Coordinates of C-alpha atoms in Angstrom, one line a residue:
M29 CA 32.0 -13.1 -28.2
S30 CA 31.7 -10.1 -29.9
N31 CA 29.3 -11.4 -32.4
H32 CA 26.9 -12.8 -29.6
S33 CA 26.8 -8.8 -28.1
E34 CA 25.9 -7.7 -31.1
T35 CA 23.1 -10.2 -31.3
W36 CA 22.0 -9.5 -27.9
S37 CA 22.1 -6.0 -28.1
N38 CA 20.8 -5.6 -31.6
Q39 CA 17.5 -7.4 -30.4
N40 CA 14.4 -5.2 -31.4
W41 CA 13.6 -5.8 -27.6
K42 CA 10.3 -3.1 -28.3
K43 CA 9.1 -5.2 -30.0
L44 CA 9.7 -8.1 -28.2
R45 CA 7.8 -6.5 -24.9
K46 CA 4.8 -5.6 -27.2
N47 CA 4.2 -9.4 -28.4
L48 CA 4.3 -10.7 -24.8
F49 CA 2.2 -8.1 -23.8
R50 CA 0.0 -8.3 -26.8
L51 CA -0.4 -12.0 -25.5
Q52 CA -1.2 -11.8 -21.8
K53 CA -3.3 -9.0 -22.5
R54 CA -5.9 -11.5 -24.1
I55 CA -5.0 -14.1 -21.0
Y56 CA -5.5 -11.0 -18.6
K57 CA -9.4 -10.4 -20.7
A58 CA -9.9 -14.1 -21.3
M59 CA -10.1 -14.0 -17.4
Q60 CA -12.2 -11.4 -17.1
N61 CA -14.7 -13.0 -20.1
G62 CA -14.6 -16.7 -17.7
D63 CA -13.2 -18.6 -21.1
N64 CA -10.5 -20.9 -19.0
R65 CA -9.9 -22.9 -21.9
K66 CA -8.9 -19.9 -24.3
V67 CA -6.5 -19.1 -21.2
R68 CA -4.4 -22.0 -20.8
N69 CA -4.4 -21.7 -24.8
L70 CA -2.8 -18.5 -24.7
Q71 CA -0.8 -19.4 -21.7
R72 CA 0.4 -21.9 -23.8
L73 CA 1.8 -19.6 -26.7
V74 CA 3.6 -17.6 -24.5
L75 CA 5.7 -21.0 -23.4
K76 CA 6.3 -20.8 -26.6
S77 CA 7.3 -17.6 -27.6
R78 CA 10.4 -16.3 -28.3
A79 CA 9.4 -12.8 -27.3
A80 CA 8.6 -14.1 -23.9
R81 CA 12.0 -16.5 -23.9
M82 CA 14.2 -14.0 -24.8
L83 CA 13.1 -11.9 -22.2
A84 CA 12.7 -14.3 -19.1
V85 CA 17.0 -14.8 -19.9
R86 CA 17.5 -11.2 -20.0
Q87 CA 15.4 -10.4 -16.9
V88 CA 17.3 -12.9 -14.4
T89 CA 20.5 -12.1 -16.4
Q90 CA 20.3 -8.7 -16.9
L91 CA 17.7 -6.8 -14.5
N92 CA 16.7 -8.9 -11.4
S93 CA 18.6 -7.4 -8.5
G94 CA 19.9 -11.0 -7.5
K95 CA 21.6 -11.5 -11.2
K96 CA 24.7 -12.6 -10.0
T97 CA 23.5 -14.7 -6.9
C98 CA 24.6 -18.0 -8.1
G99 CA 22.6 -21.5 -7.8
V100 CA 24.0 -25.2 -7.6
D101 CA 25.8 -25.7 -10.1
G102 CA 28.1 -22.7 -9.2
I103 CA 27.3 -20.2 -12.3
K104 CA 26.6 -16.1 -11.3
S105 CA 26.7 -15.3 -14.9
L106 CA 26.0 -15.6 -18.0
N107 CA 27.8 -14.3 -21.7
F108 CA 26.5 -13.5 -24.3
E109 CA 26.2 -16.7 -25.9
Q110 CA 25.2 -18.2 -23.5
R111 CA 21.7 -15.9 -23.2
L112 CA 20.7 -16.9 -26.3
D113 CA 21.4 -20.5 -25.6
L114 CA 18.8 -20.6 -22.6
A115 CA 16.5 -18.8 -24.6
E116 CA 16.9 -21.7 -27.1
T117 CA 17.1 -24.4 -24.2
L118 CA 13.6 -22.9 -22.7
K119 CA 12.0 -24.3 -26.0
E120 CA 11.7 -27.6 -23.9
A121 CA 9.6 -25.3 -20.9
N122 CA 7.0 -28.3 -20.7
N123 CA 9.3 -31.4 -20.1
W124 CA 11.9 -28.6 -17.4
E125 CA 13.8 -30.8 -14.9
H126 CA 15.0 -28.5 -12.1
Q127 CA 18.0 -28.9 -10.0
G128 CA 18.4 -28.7 -6.4
L129 CA 18.2 -25.5 -4.3
K130 CA 21.5 -23.3 -2.8
E131 CA 21.0 -22.3 0.8
I132 CA 21.9 -18.7 1.8
K133 CA 21.2 -18.5 5.8
I134 CA 20.1 -15.5 6.7
P135 CA 19.3 -14.0 10.9
N136 CA 16.2 -12.0 10.8
K137 CA 16.6 -9.6 13.6
N138 CA 14.8 -11.7 16.0
G139 CA 17.3 -13.7 16.4
K140 CA 16.5 -16.2 14.5
I141 CA 17.8 -18.2 10.8
R142 CA 15.8 -17.3 7.6
T143 CA 16.9 -19.7 4.7
L144 CA 16.6 -18.3 1.6
K145 CA 16.9 -21.2 -1.5
I146 CA 18.1 -20.2 -4.9
P147 CA 17.8 -22.0 -7.9
T148 CA 20.3 -22.0 -10.8
I149 CA 20.0 -19.3 -13.2
A150 CA 18.4 -21.8 -16.2
D151 CA 15.7 -22.6 -13.6
R152 CA 15.0 -18.7 -12.2
A153 CA 14.7 -17.9 -16.1
W154 CA 12.1 -21.1 -16.4
Q155 CA 10.0 -20.0 -13.9
C156 CA 10.4 -15.9 -14.8
L157 CA 8.5 -18.0 -18.2
V158 CA 6.1 -19.0 -15.9
K159 CA 5.3 -16.3 -14.4
Y160 CA 4.8 -14.2 -17.3
A161 CA 2.0 -17.3 -18.5
L162 CA 0.2 -17.3 -14.8
E163 CA 0.7 -13.3 -13.6
P164 CA -2.1 -11.8 -15.6
A165 CA -4.5 -14.7 -15.9
H166 CA -4.7 -14.1 -12.0
E167 CA -4.1 -10.8 -11.2
A168 CA -8.1 -10.9 -13.0
T169 CA -8.6 -13.0 -10.2
F170 CA -6.6 -11.1 -7.0
H171 CA -8.6 -8.9 -4.8
A172 CA -8.6 -5.1 -4.9
R173 CA -6.6 -4.6 -1.5
S174 CA -3.4 -7.0 -2.1
Y175 CA -1.1 -4.8 -2.8
G176 CA 2.2 -6.9 -2.4
F177 CA 4.1 -8.5 -5.4
R178 CA 1.9 -7.3 -8.1
P179 CA 2.5 -5.1 -10.9
G180 CA 0.9 -1.4 -10.4
R181 CA 0.9 -1.7 -6.7
G182 CA 2.4 -1.2 -3.9
T183 CA 3.5 0.1 -1.0
Q184 CA 2.4 3.5 -1.5
D185 CA -1.1 1.7 -2.4
A186 CA -1.3 0.5 0.9
L187 CA -0.6 3.2 3.2
L188 CA -3.3 5.1 1.1
R189 CA -5.8 2.1 2.1
I190 CA -4.6 1.2 5.5
F191 CA -5.3 6.1 5.8
N192 CA -8.7 5.8 4.3
N193 CA -9.4 2.7 7.0
L194 CA -8.2 5.3 10.0
R195 CA -9.4 9.0 9.1
S196 CA -11.0 10.7 11.5
Y197 CA -14.1 10.4 9.1
C198 CA -14.3 7.1 9.7
H199 CA -14.5 7.4 13.0
G200 CA -9.7 5.8 13.5
Q201 CA -9.9 6.4 16.7
N202 CA -12.5 4.1 18.3
K203 CA -10.9 0.8 15.8
R204 CA -8.5 -1.4 16.7
V205 CA -5.7 -3.4 14.7
I206 CA -5.2 -7.2 14.0
E207 CA -1.7 -6.6 12.9
L208 CA -1.3 -10.6 11.4
D209 CA 2.3 -12.6 10.7
I210 CA 1.6 -16.1 9.5
E211 CA 3.9 -18.3 11.3
K212 CA 6.4 -19.4 8.2
C213 CA 4.5 -18.4 5.1
F214 CA 6.6 -19.2 2.7
D215 CA 7.7 -22.7 4.4
R216 CA 4.4 -24.0 5.1
I217 CA 2.8 -23.5 1.4
N218 CA 0.6 -26.7 1.2
H219 CA 1.5 -28.4 -2.1
T220 CA -1.5 -29.7 -3.0
A221 CA -3.8 -26.9 -1.8
I222 CA -1.4 -23.9 -4.2
M223 CA -1.8 -26.8 -7.2
S224 CA -5.8 -26.5 -6.9
K225 CA -6.1 -23.1 -7.3
I226 CA -3.4 -22.6 -9.9
I227 CA -4.8 -21.7 -13.6
A228 CA -2.5 -23.4 -16.3
P229 CA -2.1 -26.2 -19.0
Q230 CA -1.1 -29.2 -17.6
Q231 CA 2.4 -29.0 -18.4
I232 CA 3.2 -25.8 -16.4
K233 CA 1.3 -27.3 -13.3
T234 CA 3.8 -30.6 -13.4
G235 CA 7.1 -28.0 -13.5
L236 CA 5.3 -26.2 -11.0
W237 CA 5.0 -29.5 -8.6
R238 CA 8.6 -30.4 -10.1
C239 CA 10.0 -26.4 -9.1
L240 CA 8.1 -27.2 -5.1
K241 CA 9.4 -31.0 -4.6
A242 CA 12.7 -29.2 -5.7
G243 CA 13.1 -27.0 -2.5
V244 CA 11.1 -29.4 0.3
S245 CA 12.5 -29.9 3.4
P246 CA 12.6 -33.3 4.7
D247 CA 10.3 -32.2 7.6
F248 CA 8.0 -31.0 5.5
P249 CA 8.1 -33.0 2.2
E250 CA 4.6 -31.5 1.2
Q251 CA 5.0 -27.8 1.8
G252 CA 6.8 -25.0 1.0
T253 CA 7.7 -22.2 -1.7
P254 CA 11.5 -21.9 -1.9
Q255 CA 12.2 -17.6 -0.5
G256 CA 14.7 -16.7 -3.9
G257 CA 12.6 -18.6 -6.7
V258 CA 11.4 -15.9 -9.1
V259 CA 7.4 -17.2 -8.9
S260 CA 7.6 -17.9 -5.3
P261 CA 5.9 -14.4 -5.0
L262 CA 3.1 -15.3 -6.9
L263 CA 2.9 -18.1 -6.0
A264 CA 2.0 -16.6 -1.5
N265 CA -0.5 -14.8 -3.3
I266 CA -2.4 -17.5 -5.3
A267 CA -2.7 -19.6 -1.6
L268 CA -3.6 -16.0 0.2
N269 CA -6.1 -14.6 -2.3
G270 CA -8.8 -14.1 -0.6
I271 CA -8.1 -13.7 3.0
E272 CA -9.2 -10.2 2.6
D273 CA -12.8 -11.3 2.7
I274 CA -12.8 -12.1 5.8
H275 CA -12.5 -9.0 6.9
T276 CA -12.0 -5.1 5.8
S277 CA -8.1 -5.1 5.9
V278 CA -4.9 -4.1 3.9
R279 CA -2.4 -6.9 2.8
Y280 CA 1.2 -6.7 1.5
A281 CA 2.2 -10.3 0.7
D282 CA 2.3 -12.1 3.9
D283 CA 1.8 -8.8 6.1
M284 CA -1.3 -8.0 6.6
V285 CA -3.8 -5.6 9.1
F286 CA -6.9 -6.1 10.1
F287 CA -9.4 -3.3 10.7
L288 CA -11.7 -4.0 13.4
K289 CA -14.6 -0.8 14.5
P290 CA -15.8 -1.2 18.3
N291 CA -18.6 -4.0 18.3
D292 CA -16.0 -5.9 15.7
N293 CA -15.2 -9.4 17.3
A294 CA -11.2 -10.1 17.6
L295 CA -11.7 -13.5 18.0
E296 CA -14.2 -14.0 15.9
I297 CA -12.3 -12.9 13.0
L298 CA -9.1 -14.6 14.1
E299 CA -10.8 -18.5 14.2
K300 CA -11.9 -17.4 10.8
V301 CA -8.0 -16.4 9.2
Q302 CA -7.1 -19.3 10.4
Q303 CA -9.2 -22.0 8.9
F304 CA -8.7 -20.3 5.9
L305 CA -5.4 -20.9 6.7
T306 CA -5.6 -24.3 7.9
E307 CA -6.9 -25.3 4.2
R308 CA -3.5 -24.7 3.2
G309 CA -0.8 -25.5 5.7
M310 CA -0.2 -22.3 7.5
N311 CA -1.0 -21.5 10.6
V312 CA -1.2 -17.5 12.5
S313 CA 1.7 -16.8 15.1
G314 CA 0.3 -16.8 17.8
E315 CA 3.9 -15.0 19.5
K316 CA 3.6 -11.9 17.1
T317 CA -0.5 -11.6 16.0
K318 CA -1.0 -8.6 18.1
I319 CA -4.5 -6.3 18.6
T320 CA -4.0 -2.9 18.7
R321 CA -6.1 0.4 19.3
S322 CA -4.7 2.7 16.4
I323 CA -4.7 5.6 18.9
E324 CA -1.8 3.4 20.5
G325 CA -0.1 2.5 16.6
F326 CA 1.6 -0.1 14.9
D327 CA 4.3 -0.4 12.5
F328 CA 3.8 -1.8 9.4
L329 CA 5.9 -1.5 6.0
G330 CA 8.8 0.6 7.6
W331 CA 6.1 2.8 8.0
H332 CA 4.5 3.7 11.9
F333 CA 0.4 4.2 11.6
K334 CA -1.5 6.4 14.9
V335 CA -4.9 8.1 15.3
Q336 CA -4.2 10.3 17.9
E337 CA -6.5 10.9 20.1
N338 CA -8.9 14.5 18.3
G339 CA -9.2 11.8 15.3
K340 CA -6.6 13.0 13.1
F341 CA -4.3 10.1 11.3
R342 CA -0.6 10.3 11.3
C343 CA 2.3 8.2 9.9
T344 CA 5.3 8.2 10.1
P345 CA 8.1 6.2 9.3
S346 CA 9.1 3.4 11.9
K347 CA 11.5 3.8 14.4
D348 CA 13.6 0.8 13.4
N349 CA 13.4 1.9 10.1
Y350 CA 15.2 5.2 10.6
E351 CA 17.7 3.0 12.7
K352 CA 18.7 1.8 9.4
L353 CA 18.4 4.4 7.9
R354 CA 21.0 6.1 10.9
K355 CA 23.4 2.7 10.9
K356 CA 23.5 3.5 6.7
V357 CA 24.4 6.8 6.8
K358 CA 26.5 6.2 9.6
A359 CA 28.5 3.4 8.1
I360 CA 29.6 5.4 4.9
V361 CA 30.6 8.5 7.2
N362 CA 32.9 6.2 8.9
N363 CA 34.2 4.8 5.4
S364 CA 37.8 6.0 5.6
A365 CA 38.7 4.7 2.3
L366 CA 36.2 6.3 0.7
A367 CA 36.6 9.9 -0.6
T368 CA 34.3 13.3 1.1
I369 CA 33.1 13.6 -2.4
A370 CA 32.6 10.3 -2.4
K371 CA 31.0 10.2 0.5
A372 CA 28.7 12.5 -0.3
K373 CA 27.5 10.8 -3.9
K374 CA 26.8 7.1 -1.8
L375 CA 24.7 8.9 0.6
G376 CA 22.8 11.1 -2.0
L377 CA 21.4 8.1 -3.5
I378 CA 20.5 7.0 0.1
I379 CA 19.0 9.9 1.2
R380 CA 16.6 10.6 -1.9
G381 CA 15.7 6.9 -2.0
W382 CA 14.9 6.9 2.1
R383 CA 12.9 9.7 1.5
N384 CA 11.4 9.1 -2.1
Y385 CA 9.5 6.0 -0.3
H386 CA 8.3 8.5 2.9
R387 CA 7.5 11.0 0.8
Y388 CA 3.3 10.8 1.4
C389 CA 4.1 10.0 5.4
K390 CA 4.4 13.6 7.7
M391 CA 8.5 14.4 7.2
D392 CA 8.5 18.0 8.9
G393 CA 10.2 18.2 12.7
S394 CA 13.6 17.8 13.7
R395 CA 13.9 13.9 12.9
F396 CA 12.3 12.9 10.3
S397 CA 13.4 15.3 8.2
L398 CA 16.7 14.5 9.0
W399 CA 18.5 17.6 10.6
Y400 CA 20.4 15.9 13.4
L401 CA 21.6 14.0 11.0
S402 CA 22.5 16.3 8.5
Q403 CA 24.6 18.4 11.1
D404 CA 26.5 15.5 12.3
V405 CA 27.1 15.0 8.8
F406 CA 28.5 18.3 8.3
K407 CA 30.4 18.5 11.5
R408 CA 32.7 15.5 9.4
F409 CA 33.3 16.5 6.4
K410 CA 34.1 20.3 7.6
S411 CA 36.7 18.1 9.7
D412 CA 38.4 17.2 6.3
K413 CA 41.2 19.2 6.3
N414 CA 40.9 19.8 2.4
K415 CA 37.6 21.1 2.9
G416 CA 36.1 24.6 4.2
K417 CA 32.9 25.6 5.9
N418 CA 31.3 26.2 2.3
E419 CA 32.1 23.4 0.8
A420 CA 31.0 20.7 3.2
T421 CA 27.8 22.7 3.2
K422 CA 27.8 22.3 -0.5
L423 CA 28.4 18.7 -0.5
V424 CA 25.9 17.6 2.8
N425 CA 22.8 19.2 0.4
Q426 CA 24.4 17.4 -2.4
A427 CA 24.6 14.7 0.5
F428 CA 21.0 15.1 1.7
P429 CA 18.9 16.1 -1.4
A430 CA 15.4 17.6 -0.6
V431 CA 12.5 15.6 -2.1
P432 CA 9.0 17.5 -1.8
Y433 CA 6.4 16.0 0.7
S434 CA 2.9 15.5 1.0
E435 CA 1.1 13.4 3.4
N436 CA -1.4 11.0 2.5
K437 CA -1.6 12.8 -1.4
F438 CA -0.6 9.6 -3.3
V439 CA -3.3 8.4 -6.1
M440 CA -4.5 5.2 -4.6
V441 CA -4.5 2.1 -7.8
K442 CA -8.2 1.9 -8.3
G443 CA -10.2 -1.4 -7.4
T444 CA -8.4 -4.4 -9.3
K445 CA -7.6 -1.9 -11.9
S446 CA -3.8 -4.2 -13.8
P447 CA -1.1 -2.6 -16.1
Y448 CA -2.9 -6.0 -18.1
D449 CA -5.7 -3.9 -18.9
G450 CA -3.5 -3.1 -21.7
D451 CA -3.8 1.8 -20.5
L452 CA -0.1 1.7 -20.6
L453 CA -0.5 5.3 -20.8
D454 CA -2.3 6.1 -16.7
W455 CA -0.3 2.9 -15.5
S456 CA 3.1 5.0 -17.0
K457 CA 2.2 8.5 -15.4
R458 CA 1.0 6.6 -11.9
N459 CA 5.0 4.6 -12.2
S460 CA 6.4 8.5 -12.5
N461 CA 5.0 9.9 -9.3
L462 CA 7.4 7.2 -7.7
Y463 CA 10.3 8.9 -8.6
D464 CA 11.1 13.4 -7.9
G465 CA 13.3 16.0 -9.3
Q466 CA 14.9 15.5 -13.2
T467 CA 13.2 12.1 -13.9
A468 CA 10.2 13.0 -13.4
K469 CA 10.7 16.3 -14.9
T470 CA 11.9 14.0 -17.9
L471 CA 9.1 11.6 -17.6
K472 CA 6.7 14.1 -18.2
R473 CA 8.5 16.2 -21.0
Q474 CA 8.8 12.2 -22.2
G475 CA 5.0 11.8 -22.6
Y476 CA 6.3 8.8 -20.3
K477 CA 7.8 7.0 -22.4
C478 CA 11.5 5.6 -22.2
G479 CA 13.8 8.1 -24.4
Q480 CA 15.8 5.7 -26.1
C481 CA 13.0 2.6 -26.9
G482 CA 9.6 4.6 -27.1
H483 CA 8.2 1.8 -24.5
Y484 CA 5.6 3.6 -22.1
L485 CA 7.6 3.7 -18.5
D486 CA 4.9 0.6 -16.9
G487 CA 7.0 0.0 -13.8
K488 CA 8.2 -3.5 -14.5
E489 CA 11.7 -2.2 -14.8
K490 CA 13.6 1.0 -12.8
V491 CA 14.0 4.3 -14.7
H492 CA 17.0 5.9 -15.2
L493 CA 17.9 9.2 -15.7
H494 CA 20.4 9.1 -19.3
H495 CA 23.4 11.2 -19.1
I496 CA 23.5 12.4 -23.4
D497 CA 26.8 14.0 -23.1
G498 CA 28.1 11.0 -20.1
N499 CA 29.1 14.3 -17.8
H500 CA 26.8 13.9 -14.5
D501 CA 27.6 17.4 -13.6
N502 CA 25.7 18.4 -17.1
S503 CA 22.2 18.1 -15.7
K504 CA 20.2 20.4 -18.5
P505 CA 16.8 19.4 -19.7
K506 CA 18.7 18.3 -23.2
N507 CA 21.2 16.4 -22.3
L508 CA 19.2 13.9 -19.7
L509 CA 16.9 10.6 -20.9
A510 CA 14.3 8.7 -18.5
I511 CA 14.9 5.2 -19.4
H512 CA 14.5 1.6 -18.9
E513 CA 17.2 0.0 -16.9
S514 CA 18.4 -2.3 -19.3
C515 CA 17.7 0.1 -22.2
H516 CA 20.5 2.2 -19.9
D517 CA 22.2 -0.9 -19.9
Y518 CA 22.7 -1.9 -23.8
I519 CA 24.5 2.3 -24.4
H520 CA 26.7 1.9 -22.3
M521 CA 27.1 -1.5 -23.7
G522 CA 27.8 -0.1 -27.2
K523 CA 29.9 2.4 -25.7
R524 CA 32.5 -0.2 -23.9
S525 CA 32.5 -2.1 -27.0

């Protein structure tokens, strides 16, 4: 086992990344030039590439958030030997046979049940490999106002797009908004329609067809892409690409808002949307789709957007988003199994993440500055018989780390730009804006490169802050490295062995 461990950890991951990215960049440029034949030939090379196979296995077994989720075969994780074997098995990617999907029922906040369909680890690795081939080709065709599940783009870009449409300069106070909800989007995508839009050689299409058929509902045998699959968000983006052209809008995966001027006909726009969706097997949800005046406000992606009557645009965390945070804080503080110091550390991670997500909103005021919440936590910490007022104050400061906010100051991605254009330094700088404090400073000091492997930190992996001497209380600049999540794993893997 130790030999396999060394073989895995000693892989030249930097070189593998470069080899794969070089192919993906060529696919992207060929697609921009309209050379579909070259695109398909390069996609075949990706499937054969050892770099792509190794990185696909690593992604699903080591980096993905659901890496410990088992499929129908019951396998939750792979040891190093099994990972290497799977990379070899993926050589047969052209003739891949999908196993069934494990169904997991998840209750929605509206009381209904959503079903996640989880492929096996091997099938997830195959999907990841195929995604490496598909994504750069379709990135060259995707709409500029689409931001969900795309490399180099995120919710902050969508926020700025909404700001640019509703700000006072654009007379946002006079506009209305269609909050579009697509009824069971992932479950209703028509297989034939999606296959006709996929840019890929036939062997990839055949594999994807089998992938789609592995997760069908008996009631809808020709529809659906399984939620829980690695490639499913990309397939949904392919299916919905072009809906943005119907009217001025912002789309994040299957969540979408349209902006209406006073003379725009909302029903006419919705009819066009319905026609677009019908061709792909989907429908507008009449129950959840709403037309709202901008001065009344609407929720989108965890934020509440509203234009005041004086034309001032405001974005704050939504009520639901704040309540989720409050419940998380309450659960940790009331957890009697945790020591007060442990509670402060757990809270610090959650609060920093929440504040980072909302750092481009209006975050002053006692509620969103979390003043009331921090005071409640202070009282609980102070009631600990071993903690005095001063120590409780220090722990609260640790539990509620300050994150500076700058309302509507995020730099939105330009047009249809994509990380596959090869400007890695620019994309690494953009990615650094998602971090604050020591992480952001360390990234800048390192030239936006990983302190371990030297590769640009382009957002495809999380950035971890590594303490060189192992002492997490020593946060001097010389003791800190901003590195890839995977590089962090390998550092500590070496220490354990």
